[in-house]
Short mmCIF file of C-alpha atoms and ligand atoms in Angstrom, two decimals:
data_model
loop_
_atom_site.label_atom_id
_atom_site.label_comp_id
_atom_site.label_asym_id
_atom_site.label_seq_id
_atom_site.Cartn_x
_atom_site.Cartn_y
_atom_site.Cartn_z
CA UNK G 18 -5.60 163.26 26.23
CA UNK G 19 -3.41 160.71 26.42
CA UNK G 20 -2.80 157.50 27.71
CA UNK G 21 -0.12 155.10 27.91
CA UNK G 22 0.08 151.78 27.98
CA UNK G 23 3.07 151.08 30.25
CA UNK G 24 5.08 148.19 28.96
CA UNK G 25 6.60 147.73 32.79
CA UNK G 26 2.99 146.67 33.89
CA UNK G 27 1.66 144.98 30.81
CA UNK G 28 5.12 142.87 30.88
CA UNK G 29 3.97 141.41 34.11
CA UNK G 30 1.12 139.78 32.96
CA UNK G 31 1.11 136.21 32.21
CA UNK G 32 -1.91 135.86 30.41
CA UNK G 33 -1.97 137.39 26.77
CA UNK G 34 -5.67 137.20 26.60
CA UNK G 35 -5.59 139.28 29.87
CA UNK G 36 -9.32 140.82 29.96
CA UNK G 37 -8.23 143.68 31.64
CA UNK G 38 -5.93 144.73 29.15
CA UNK G 39 -8.50 144.16 26.05
CA UNK G 40 -11.12 145.85 28.37
CA UNK G 41 -9.10 149.00 28.52
CA UNK G 42 -8.19 149.00 24.81
CA UNK G 43 -11.51 148.98 23.72
CA UNK G 44 -12.96 151.64 25.86
CA UNK G 45 -9.79 153.76 24.73
CA UNK G 46 -11.08 153.19 21.17
CA UNK G 47 -14.35 154.10 22.04
CA UNK G 48 -13.35 157.16 23.77
CA UNK G 49 -10.82 158.41 20.63
CA UNK G 50 -14.29 158.33 19.20
CA UNK G 51 -15.98 160.32 21.64
CA UNK G 52 -13.64 163.00 21.71
CA UNK G 53 -13.41 162.90 17.81
CA UNK G 54 -17.15 164.01 17.94
CA UNK G 55 -16.11 167.33 19.85
CA UNK G 56 -13.04 167.99 17.69
CA UNK G 57 -10.73 166.61 20.51
CA UNK G 58 -8.06 163.91 20.29
CA UNK G 59 -6.50 161.24 21.90
CA UNK G 60 -2.57 159.92 22.07
CA UNK G 61 -2.35 156.27 22.67
CA UNK G 62 1.23 155.15 23.67
CA UNK G 63 2.96 151.88 24.23
CA UNK G 64 6.14 151.28 25.91
CA UNK G 65 8.14 153.04 28.67
CA UNK G 66 6.53 156.18 29.41
CA UNK G 67 9.44 158.35 29.61
CA UNK G 68 10.74 156.65 25.66
CA UNK G 69 6.66 157.25 24.97
CA UNK G 70 7.20 161.30 26.03
CA UNK G 71 10.35 161.57 24.69
CA UNK G 72 9.28 160.30 20.94
CA UNK G 73 5.89 162.60 21.45
CA UNK G 74 8.00 165.79 22.22
CA UNK G 75 10.24 164.90 19.74
CA UNK G 76 7.79 164.53 17.15
CA UNK G 77 5.99 167.69 18.04
CA UNK G 78 9.34 169.60 17.87
CA UNK G 79 9.40 169.12 14.38
CA UNK G 80 6.12 170.59 14.14
CA UNK G 81 7.46 173.32 16.19
CA UNK G 82 4.83 172.90 19.13
CA UNK G 83 5.81 173.04 22.72
CA UNK G 84 4.01 171.61 25.23
CA UNK G 85 3.15 173.55 28.28
CA UNK G 86 2.02 171.29 30.83
CA UNK G 87 0.66 167.75 31.57
CA UNK G 88 -1.66 166.56 33.93
CA UNK G 89 -2.30 163.31 35.29
CA UNK G 90 -4.49 161.73 37.58
CA UNK G 91 -2.57 160.82 40.60
CA UNK G 92 -1.94 157.46 41.15
CA UNK G 93 -1.27 156.16 45.08
CA UNK G 94 0.51 152.86 44.24
CA UNK G 95 4.10 152.90 45.48
CA UNK G 96 5.04 151.91 41.44
CA UNK G 97 3.01 154.74 40.09
CA UNK G 98 4.70 157.34 42.55
CA UNK G 99 7.87 156.18 42.19
CA UNK G 100 7.42 156.82 38.01
CA UNK G 101 5.55 159.75 38.21
CA UNK G 102 8.35 160.89 40.30
CA UNK G 103 10.78 160.04 37.48
CA UNK G 104 8.44 161.81 34.80
CA UNK G 105 8.10 164.96 37.09
CA UNK G 106 11.96 165.12 36.37
CA UNK G 107 12.34 163.83 33.01
CA UNK G 108 9.47 167.01 32.09
CA UNK G 109 11.47 169.51 34.47
CA UNK G 110 14.27 168.52 31.89
CA UNK G 111 12.03 169.72 29.20
CA UNK G 112 10.57 172.94 30.36
CA UNK G 113 7.29 171.33 30.61
CA UNK G 114 5.01 171.46 33.84
CA UNK G 115 4.06 168.10 35.39
CA UNK G 116 1.30 168.25 37.29
CA UNK G 117 -0.85 165.54 39.46
CA UNK G 118 -4.69 166.30 40.04
CA UNK G 119 -7.03 164.48 42.19
CA UNK G 120 -9.12 162.26 39.83
CA UNK G 121 -9.53 158.71 41.03
CA UNK G 122 -10.98 159.16 44.28
CA UNK G 123 -13.15 161.84 46.48
CA UNK G 124 -10.73 162.77 49.56
CA UNK G 125 -6.97 162.02 49.15
CA UNK G 126 -3.75 161.46 50.97
CA UNK G 127 -3.90 164.14 53.68
CA UNK G 128 -7.31 165.43 53.05
CA UNK G 129 -8.61 163.51 56.25
CA UNK G 130 -6.34 162.88 58.71
CA UNK G 131 -6.25 162.59 63.02
CA UNK G 132 -6.83 165.66 64.46
CA UNK G 133 -3.06 165.64 65.25
CA UNK G 134 -2.51 165.50 61.22
CA UNK G 135 -1.43 161.90 61.34
CA UNK G 136 -3.17 159.19 59.08
CA UNK G 137 -6.28 157.16 60.21
CA UNK G 138 -5.56 153.10 60.67
CA UNK G 139 -8.68 152.18 61.77
CA UNK G 140 -11.90 152.76 59.36
CA UNK G 141 -14.75 153.96 61.73
CA UNK G 142 -13.43 157.10 63.03
CA UNK G 143 -11.65 157.62 59.48
CA UNK G 144 -15.20 157.40 58.03
CA UNK G 145 -16.79 159.61 60.12
CA UNK G 146 -13.84 162.28 59.64
CA UNK G 147 -14.22 162.01 56.05
CA UNK G 148 -18.19 162.55 55.97
CA UNK G 149 -17.13 165.45 58.11
CA UNK G 150 -14.59 166.82 55.37
CA UNK G 151 -16.75 166.28 52.41
CA UNK G 152 -18.38 169.66 50.61
CA UNK G 153 -20.37 169.60 47.50
CA UNK G 154 -17.40 170.37 45.76
CA UNK G 155 -15.73 167.20 46.41
CA UNK G 156 -18.34 165.59 44.05
CA UNK G 157 -19.81 167.58 41.54
CA UNK G 158 -20.41 166.92 38.41
CA UNK G 159 -17.40 167.41 35.93
CA UNK G 160 -17.09 169.11 32.55
CA UNK G 161 -18.49 167.08 30.08
CA UNK G 162 -16.14 166.09 27.10
CA UNK G 163 -17.63 169.05 24.96
CA UNK G 164 -16.21 172.00 27.97
CA UNK G 165 -13.21 169.77 28.35
CA UNK G 166 -12.52 169.49 24.63
CA UNK G 167 -12.80 173.34 24.79
CA UNK G 168 -9.56 173.56 26.53
CA UNK G 169 -7.97 170.98 24.93
CA UNK G 170 -4.26 171.10 24.70
CA UNK G 171 -3.43 170.24 21.39
CA UNK G 172 -5.81 171.14 17.97
CA UNK G 173 -6.33 168.21 15.31
CA UNK G 174 -5.26 170.76 12.47
CA UNK G 175 -1.88 170.88 14.38
CA UNK G 176 -0.98 167.69 15.02
CA UNK G 177 -2.76 164.74 14.05
CA UNK G 178 -2.67 161.74 17.05
CA UNK G 179 -0.91 158.06 15.91
CA UNK G 180 -3.16 155.48 15.55
CA UNK G 181 -3.75 153.41 18.92
CA UNK G 182 -1.80 150.79 19.01
CA UNK G 183 -3.35 147.11 18.44
CA UNK G 184 -3.48 144.70 20.56
CA UNK G 185 -1.40 142.45 19.01
CA UNK G 186 1.27 144.99 18.51
CA UNK G 187 1.58 144.67 22.52
CA UNK G 188 1.35 141.37 22.45
CA UNK G 189 -2.14 140.64 23.69
CA UNK G 190 -5.39 139.37 22.14
CA UNK G 191 -8.88 139.93 22.90
CA UNK G 192 -10.49 137.21 24.82
CA UNK G 193 -13.88 135.89 23.15
CA UNK G 194 -15.93 136.13 26.51
CA UNK G 195 -15.05 139.82 27.15
CA UNK G 196 -18.29 141.17 26.35
CA UNK G 197 -20.49 138.57 28.77
CA UNK G 198 -18.13 139.31 31.33
CA UNK G 199 -18.10 142.97 31.65
CA UNK G 200 -20.59 144.42 33.68
CA UNK G 201 -22.86 147.04 32.61
CA UNK G 202 -21.97 150.63 33.00
CA UNK G 203 -24.80 151.76 35.15
CA UNK G 204 -25.66 152.59 38.20
CA UNK G 205 -29.38 151.26 39.10
CA UNK G 206 -30.54 153.03 41.69
CA UNK G 207 -33.07 149.97 42.74
CA UNK G 208 -29.94 147.83 43.64
CA UNK G 209 -28.46 150.51 45.81
CA UNK G 210 -31.77 151.09 47.83
CA UNK G 211 -31.51 147.69 48.92
CA UNK G 212 -28.41 147.57 48.94
CA UNK G 213 -28.32 147.13 52.89
CA UNK G 214 -30.94 143.82 52.91
CA UNK G 215 -29.56 142.22 49.86
CA UNK G 216 -25.47 143.10 49.55
CA UNK G 217 -24.05 139.46 51.56
CA UNK G 218 -26.17 137.36 49.22
CA UNK G 219 -24.15 136.13 46.34
CA UNK G 220 -27.17 134.29 44.70
CA UNK G 221 -28.92 137.57 44.68
CA UNK G 222 -27.87 140.91 42.23
CA UNK G 223 -27.89 142.99 45.60
CA UNK G 224 -24.63 144.95 44.87
CA UNK G 225 -23.82 147.40 41.97
CA UNK G 226 -21.10 145.46 40.38
CA UNK G 227 -19.37 148.76 39.14
CA UNK G 228 -15.73 147.74 40.82
CA UNK G 229 -14.43 147.26 37.20
CA UNK G 230 -15.54 150.58 36.21
CA UNK G 231 -14.57 152.67 39.14
CA UNK G 232 -11.60 150.92 39.18
CA UNK G 233 -10.53 151.79 35.21
CA UNK G 234 -12.25 155.22 35.62
CA UNK G 235 -14.91 153.95 33.15
CA UNK G 236 -17.61 155.50 35.75
CA UNK G 237 -16.54 158.78 37.58
CA UNK G 238 -16.08 158.02 41.82
CA UNK G 239 -17.83 161.45 41.91
CA UNK G 240 -21.06 160.04 39.76
CA UNK G 241 -21.06 157.20 42.25
CA UNK G 242 -21.06 158.95 45.12
CA UNK G 243 -23.97 161.14 43.68
CA UNK G 244 -25.96 158.36 43.44
CA UNK G 245 -24.98 156.75 46.85
CA UNK G 246 -25.90 159.86 48.65
CA UNK G 247 -29.28 159.78 46.88
CA UNK G 248 -30.15 156.27 47.48
CA UNK G 249 -27.92 154.28 50.39
CA UNK G 250 -25.66 155.54 53.04
CA UNK G 251 -24.61 152.08 53.55
CA UNK G 252 -23.41 151.85 49.93
CA UNK G 253 -21.57 155.10 50.35
CA UNK G 254 -19.98 153.36 52.90
CA UNK G 255 -18.13 151.42 50.61
CA UNK G 256 -16.94 153.72 48.69
CA UNK G 257 -15.29 155.44 51.97
CA UNK G 258 -13.47 152.21 52.36
CA UNK G 259 -12.10 152.43 49.07
CA UNK G 260 -10.75 155.91 49.75
CA UNK G 261 -9.59 154.52 52.98
CA UNK G 262 -7.34 151.73 51.00
CA UNK G 263 -5.81 154.50 48.90
CA UNK G 264 -5.08 156.56 51.43
CA UNK G 265 -3.51 153.70 53.25
CA UNK G 266 -1.31 152.30 50.56
CA UNK G 267 0.03 156.05 50.03
CA UNK G 268 1.06 156.35 53.60
CA UNK G 269 2.04 152.80 54.07
CA UNK G 270 3.15 151.33 51.10
CA UNK G 271 5.59 148.93 53.17
CA UNK G 272 1.72 146.99 53.26
CA UNK G 273 1.76 145.87 49.63
CA UNK G 274 4.55 143.42 50.71
CA UNK G 275 4.70 143.24 54.04
CA UNK G 276 2.17 142.75 56.83
CA UNK G 277 0.62 146.25 57.78
CA UNK G 278 1.32 145.40 61.48
CA UNK G 279 5.18 144.42 61.30
CA UNK G 280 4.82 141.50 64.23
CA UNK G 281 2.10 139.36 61.76
CA UNK G 282 5.54 138.62 59.47
CA UNK G 283 6.92 136.46 61.82
CA UNK G 284 3.82 133.99 61.36
CA UNK G 285 5.37 130.68 60.28
CA UNK G 286 2.76 129.68 57.32
CA UNK G 287 2.46 126.40 56.20
CA UNK G 288 2.20 127.11 52.81
CA UNK G 289 1.24 123.64 51.54
CA UNK G 290 1.36 123.90 48.00
CA UNK G 291 -1.29 120.85 47.40
CA UNK G 292 -3.77 122.83 49.60
CA UNK G 293 -2.87 126.09 47.73
CA UNK G 294 -3.66 124.19 44.65
CA UNK G 295 -7.15 122.73 45.50
CA UNK G 296 -7.77 126.27 47.01
CA UNK G 297 -6.97 128.12 43.47
CA UNK G 298 -9.02 125.44 41.60
CA UNK G 299 -12.07 125.01 43.85
CA UNK G 300 -11.48 121.62 45.20
CA UNK G 301 -11.48 122.18 48.93
CA UNK G 302 -14.22 120.17 50.44
CA UNK G 303 -15.82 123.48 51.73
CA UNK G 304 -18.81 124.45 48.92
CA UNK G 305 -18.88 128.48 49.83
CA UNK G 306 -15.38 128.36 49.45
CA UNK G 307 -15.30 126.37 46.24
CA UNK G 308 -18.15 127.87 44.25
CA UNK G 309 -16.12 131.42 45.23
CA UNK G 310 -13.12 130.07 43.43
CA UNK G 311 -14.67 128.89 40.64
CA UNK G 312 -16.91 131.84 40.13
CA UNK G 313 -13.45 133.73 40.48
CA UNK G 314 -11.73 131.40 38.30
CA UNK G 315 -14.58 131.52 35.63
CA UNK G 316 -15.93 135.06 35.39
CA UNK G 317 -13.00 137.38 36.94
CA UNK G 318 -15.35 138.50 39.83
CA UNK G 319 -16.38 137.36 43.41
CA UNK G 320 -18.98 138.54 45.92
CA UNK G 321 -17.36 140.70 48.50
CA UNK G 322 -18.93 138.15 51.12
CA UNK G 323 -17.05 135.48 49.51
CA UNK G 324 -14.07 137.25 48.80
CA UNK G 325 -14.02 137.37 52.81
CA UNK G 326 -14.76 133.68 53.37
CA UNK G 327 -12.11 132.53 50.87
CA UNK G 328 -9.42 134.40 51.97
CA UNK G 329 -10.02 134.27 55.64
CA UNK G 330 -9.76 130.44 55.04
CA UNK G 331 -6.25 130.29 52.96
CA UNK G 332 -4.59 132.44 55.54
CA UNK G 333 -6.44 130.71 58.68
CA UNK G 334 -7.65 127.09 57.79
CA UNK G 335 -5.07 126.50 55.33
CA UNK G 336 -2.03 128.99 57.41
CA UNK G 337 -0.93 130.13 53.83
CA UNK G 338 0.77 133.42 53.81
CA UNK G 339 -1.91 135.93 52.66
CA UNK G 340 0.25 137.41 49.57
CA UNK G 341 -0.08 133.82 47.90
CA UNK G 342 -3.67 134.49 47.66
CA UNK G 343 -3.45 138.20 46.98
CA UNK G 344 -1.42 137.36 43.64
CA UNK G 345 -4.01 134.95 42.76
CA UNK G 346 -6.82 137.20 43.16
CA UNK G 347 -4.27 140.10 41.04
CA UNK G 348 -4.19 137.67 38.49
CA UNK G 349 -7.93 136.64 38.31
CA UNK G 350 -10.06 139.63 39.49
CA UNK G 351 -11.48 142.01 36.64
CA UNK G 352 -11.67 144.32 39.14
CA UNK G 353 -7.94 144.11 40.76
CA UNK G 354 -7.25 147.04 42.74
CA UNK G 355 -3.51 146.68 44.61
CA UNK G 356 -4.78 149.11 47.48
CA UNK G 357 -8.28 147.32 47.92
CA UNK G 358 -7.17 143.93 46.93
CA UNK G 359 -4.09 144.06 49.59
CA UNK G 360 -6.71 145.58 52.22
CA UNK G 361 -8.87 143.00 51.90
CA UNK G 362 -6.27 140.02 52.37
CA UNK G 363 -4.57 142.15 55.08
CA UNK G 364 -7.71 142.22 56.85
CA UNK G 365 -8.94 138.65 56.44
CA UNK G 366 -4.99 137.52 57.58
CA UNK G 367 -5.24 139.56 60.74
CA UNK G 368 -2.67 142.04 59.67
CA UNK G 369 -4.28 144.45 58.56
CA UNK G 370 -5.16 147.68 59.62
CA UNK G 371 -8.37 147.82 61.20
CA UNK G 372 -8.21 143.74 60.74
CA UNK G 373 -10.66 141.74 62.82
CA UNK G 374 -8.80 139.82 65.60
CA UNK G 375 -6.89 136.79 64.78
CA UNK G 376 -8.64 134.59 67.30
CA UNK G 377 -11.91 135.40 65.32
CA UNK G 378 -11.90 132.70 62.62
CA UNK G 379 -14.91 132.47 59.96
CA UNK G 380 -16.57 129.39 60.03
CA UNK G 381 -17.51 128.32 55.85
CA UNK G 382 -20.25 126.22 57.12
CA UNK G 383 -21.74 128.38 59.41
CA UNK G 384 -20.94 131.30 56.70
CA UNK G 385 -22.98 128.77 54.19
CA UNK G 386 -25.93 128.46 56.33
CA UNK G 387 -26.01 132.37 56.67
CA UNK G 388 -25.22 133.75 53.74
CA UNK G 389 -26.71 130.84 50.83
CA UNK G 390 -29.00 128.55 52.82
CA UNK G 391 -30.94 127.37 50.12
CA UNK G 392 -27.28 126.75 47.92
CA UNK G 393 -28.30 128.65 44.94
CA UNK G 394 -24.97 130.14 44.59
CA UNK G 395 -23.25 126.69 45.29
CA UNK G 396 -25.19 124.47 43.17
CA UNK G 397 -24.46 126.90 40.60
CA UNK G 398 -20.50 126.84 40.50
CA UNK G 399 -20.60 123.17 41.92
CA UNK G 400 -22.69 121.10 40.29
CA UNK G 401 -21.41 117.92 41.87
CA UNK G 402 -21.90 119.36 45.32
CA UNK G 403 -23.89 116.20 47.46
CA UNK G 404 -22.34 113.88 44.85
CA UNK G 405 -19.45 111.37 45.22
CA UNK G 406 -17.71 113.39 42.85
CA UNK G 407 -17.07 116.39 45.28
CA UNK G 408 -13.99 116.25 47.37
CA UNK G 409 -14.05 115.55 51.26
CA UNK G 410 -12.85 118.56 53.29
CA UNK G 411 -9.15 119.25 52.77
CA UNK G 412 -8.83 120.09 56.55
CA UNK G 413 -11.22 119.56 59.42
CA UNK G 414 -12.51 122.76 60.36
CA UNK G 415 -12.17 122.76 64.52
CA UNK G 416 -8.68 121.31 64.11
CA UNK G 417 -7.43 123.77 61.28
CA UNK G 418 -9.27 126.82 63.54
CA UNK G 419 -7.49 125.71 66.90
CA UNK G 420 -3.73 125.17 64.59
CA UNK G 421 -4.67 128.88 63.26
CA UNK G 422 -5.27 130.24 66.60
CA UNK G 423 -2.05 128.59 68.40
CA UNK G 424 0.04 129.69 65.56
CA UNK G 425 -0.87 133.27 65.79
CA UNK G 426 -0.72 133.27 69.41
CA UNK G 427 2.89 131.60 69.28
CA UNK G 428 3.98 134.82 67.58
CA UNK G 429 1.76 137.57 68.75
CA UNK G 430 1.51 136.78 72.22
CA UNK G 431 4.27 134.72 73.18
CA UNK G 432 3.94 132.61 76.65
C1 FAD Q 8 -9.88 139.45 49.75
C2 FAD Q 8 -10.45 140.82 49.49
C3 FAD Q 8 -9.70 141.55 48.13
C4 FAD Q 8 -10.60 142.38 47.55
N1 FAD Q 8 -10.04 142.81 46.67
C5 FAD Q 8 -10.29 144.30 45.47
C6 FAD Q 8 -9.60 144.50 44.66
O1 FAD Q 8 -8.51 144.34 43.98
N2 FAD Q 8 -10.52 145.52 43.51
C7 FAD Q 8 -11.66 146.07 44.65
O2 FAD Q 8 -12.59 146.85 43.65
N3 FAD Q 8 -12.38 145.92 45.52
C8 FAD Q 8 -11.89 144.60 46.10
N4 FAD Q 8 -12.26 143.82 47.19
C9 FAD Q 8 -13.45 144.88 47.99
C10 FAD Q 8 -14.82 144.72 47.38
O3 FAD Q 8 -14.82 142.75 47.77
C11 FAD Q 8 -15.17 144.80 45.79
O4 FAD Q 8 -14.81 145.92 45.66
C12 FAD Q 8 -16.56 144.46 45.79
O5 FAD Q 8 -17.02 142.90 45.42
C13 FAD Q 8 -16.94 144.67 43.84
O6 FAD Q 8 -18.52 144.54 43.74
P1 FAD Q 8 -19.57 145.39 43.58
O7 FAD Q 8 -18.62 146.69 42.78
O8 FAD Q 8 -20.53 144.84 43.45
O9 FAD Q 8 -19.28 146.42 45.45
P2 FAD Q 8 -20.60 147.09 45.94
O10 FAD Q 8 -20.79 146.25 46.96
O11 FAD Q 8 -21.47 147.60 44.80
O12 FAD Q 8 -19.69 148.09 46.66
C14 FAD Q 8 -19.45 149.35 45.42
C15 FAD Q 8 -17.98 149.92 45.11
O13 FAD Q 8 -17.36 150.28 46.59
C16 FAD Q 8 -16.05 149.87 46.62
N5 FAD Q 8 -15.99 148.75 47.33
C17 FAD Q 8 -16.78 147.86 47.93
N6 FAD Q 8 -16.37 147.25 49.10
C18 FAD Q 8 -14.97 147.72 49.08
C19 FAD Q 8 -13.69 147.10 49.99
N7 FAD Q 8 -14.10 146.41 51.02
N8 FAD Q 8 -12.43 147.91 49.75
C20 FAD Q 8 -12.50 148.70 49.07
N9 FAD Q 8 -13.59 149.16 47.98
C21 FAD Q 8 -14.75 148.32 48.22
C22 FAD Q 8 -16.03 148.95 45.20
O14 FAD Q 8 -15.40 150.10 44.30
C23 FAD Q 8 -17.49 148.95 45.03
O15 FAD Q 8 -17.40 148.75 43.26
C24 FAD Q 8 -11.77 142.93 48.38
C25 FAD Q 8 -12.40 142.02 49.06
C26 FAD Q 8 -11.68 141.34 50.14
C27 FAD Q 8 -12.20 140.93 51.08
#
């Protein structure tokens, strides 16, 4: 098995104590130990993927080892698509077969399409077709490490894998709070069974907290789906959302940088930096928004209901470009996943596929009354709420709501 810390990705990370890099590094160390128990090896490199492979191929050539094929888990993000295309050319030049395999999703790319073969852009019919298309084989258990090791492509006797590069050698360090912030790697059936009733209340541990593990593959998506099928239809639907956004990013890569619906690119965002700063710091004067942003800043996680509220508040109440919020989430979320993040942000801004209509604006105060009525979540993250230390609202709800509707309308439905 092999893994490359891709320099092109790591170099974009500003925080040298990035928890995601440290988490991955730690998991790889554990995987190396697990594989060794069944006589398998893990090759870990750091650099430009082609350079790393060129070095490995060179070293193996010296030992008279000819690599025959490389199988990679398919990745649907535009950068990864581009990289894998160039890796395919590289391997072809070395006489090595390069093959993508479906691994991180249940149904991919063109497996769920409309009857005319075109990709869906609306979730509900997609999910119906997804369920119709699914077969037991799509979520069957994968071979164990032991079985997989039997088929390993390089025996330890033939060539020994080099030591895993240290975090420091890649310019990173391990944050002290890593252990405290990584959610358990287990699927709790009790949580799934109560999911339908509990999932919207941020003070309650009513969701699985598996997003980081699903993102990095430290829990397999097929294992998750097996649990969903056994315990919760609603939770299974969330896994379908995940497949949906991976399918969307694959077919509509423009949606990473631009609005999914191009007309929304004309929205004259206000982009007030002081407002954006207050939003990032959790000092908007709207307690549910502030609690969410402070949870994100402190832990790298935010409850889904609150993600929807803070994202809507930024785009609509503060008329700030959704890409600003998307980038901020990308820098902070432990479970950051480009497809789901862009999908969630474009949904909130109204510019995405299957987004709520632009004139429906979340009211952050009624959301609070509905989902954190007794203020348990707010008091945890905003202890000064209700005292003179808590800031006044930076915008007035009714005025901001009307401004958002008028602004969107001026572009989308010119009179
Ligand atoms: C603005 C915004 C940004 C988001 N950014 C991300 C992101 O970067 N990475 C990410 O994994 N999720 C993202 N989500 C979706 C969702 O908020 C998280 O997946 C969820 O909160 C993670 O908590 P959980 O594991 O307890 O989820 P659960 O409620 O237990 O759901 C189970 C799994 O289903 C998947 N899932 C759930 N909801 C969604 C959804 N709406 N879209 C796609 N997949 C979903 C996740 O893999 C999740 O772990 C975003 C949502 C919004 C509104």
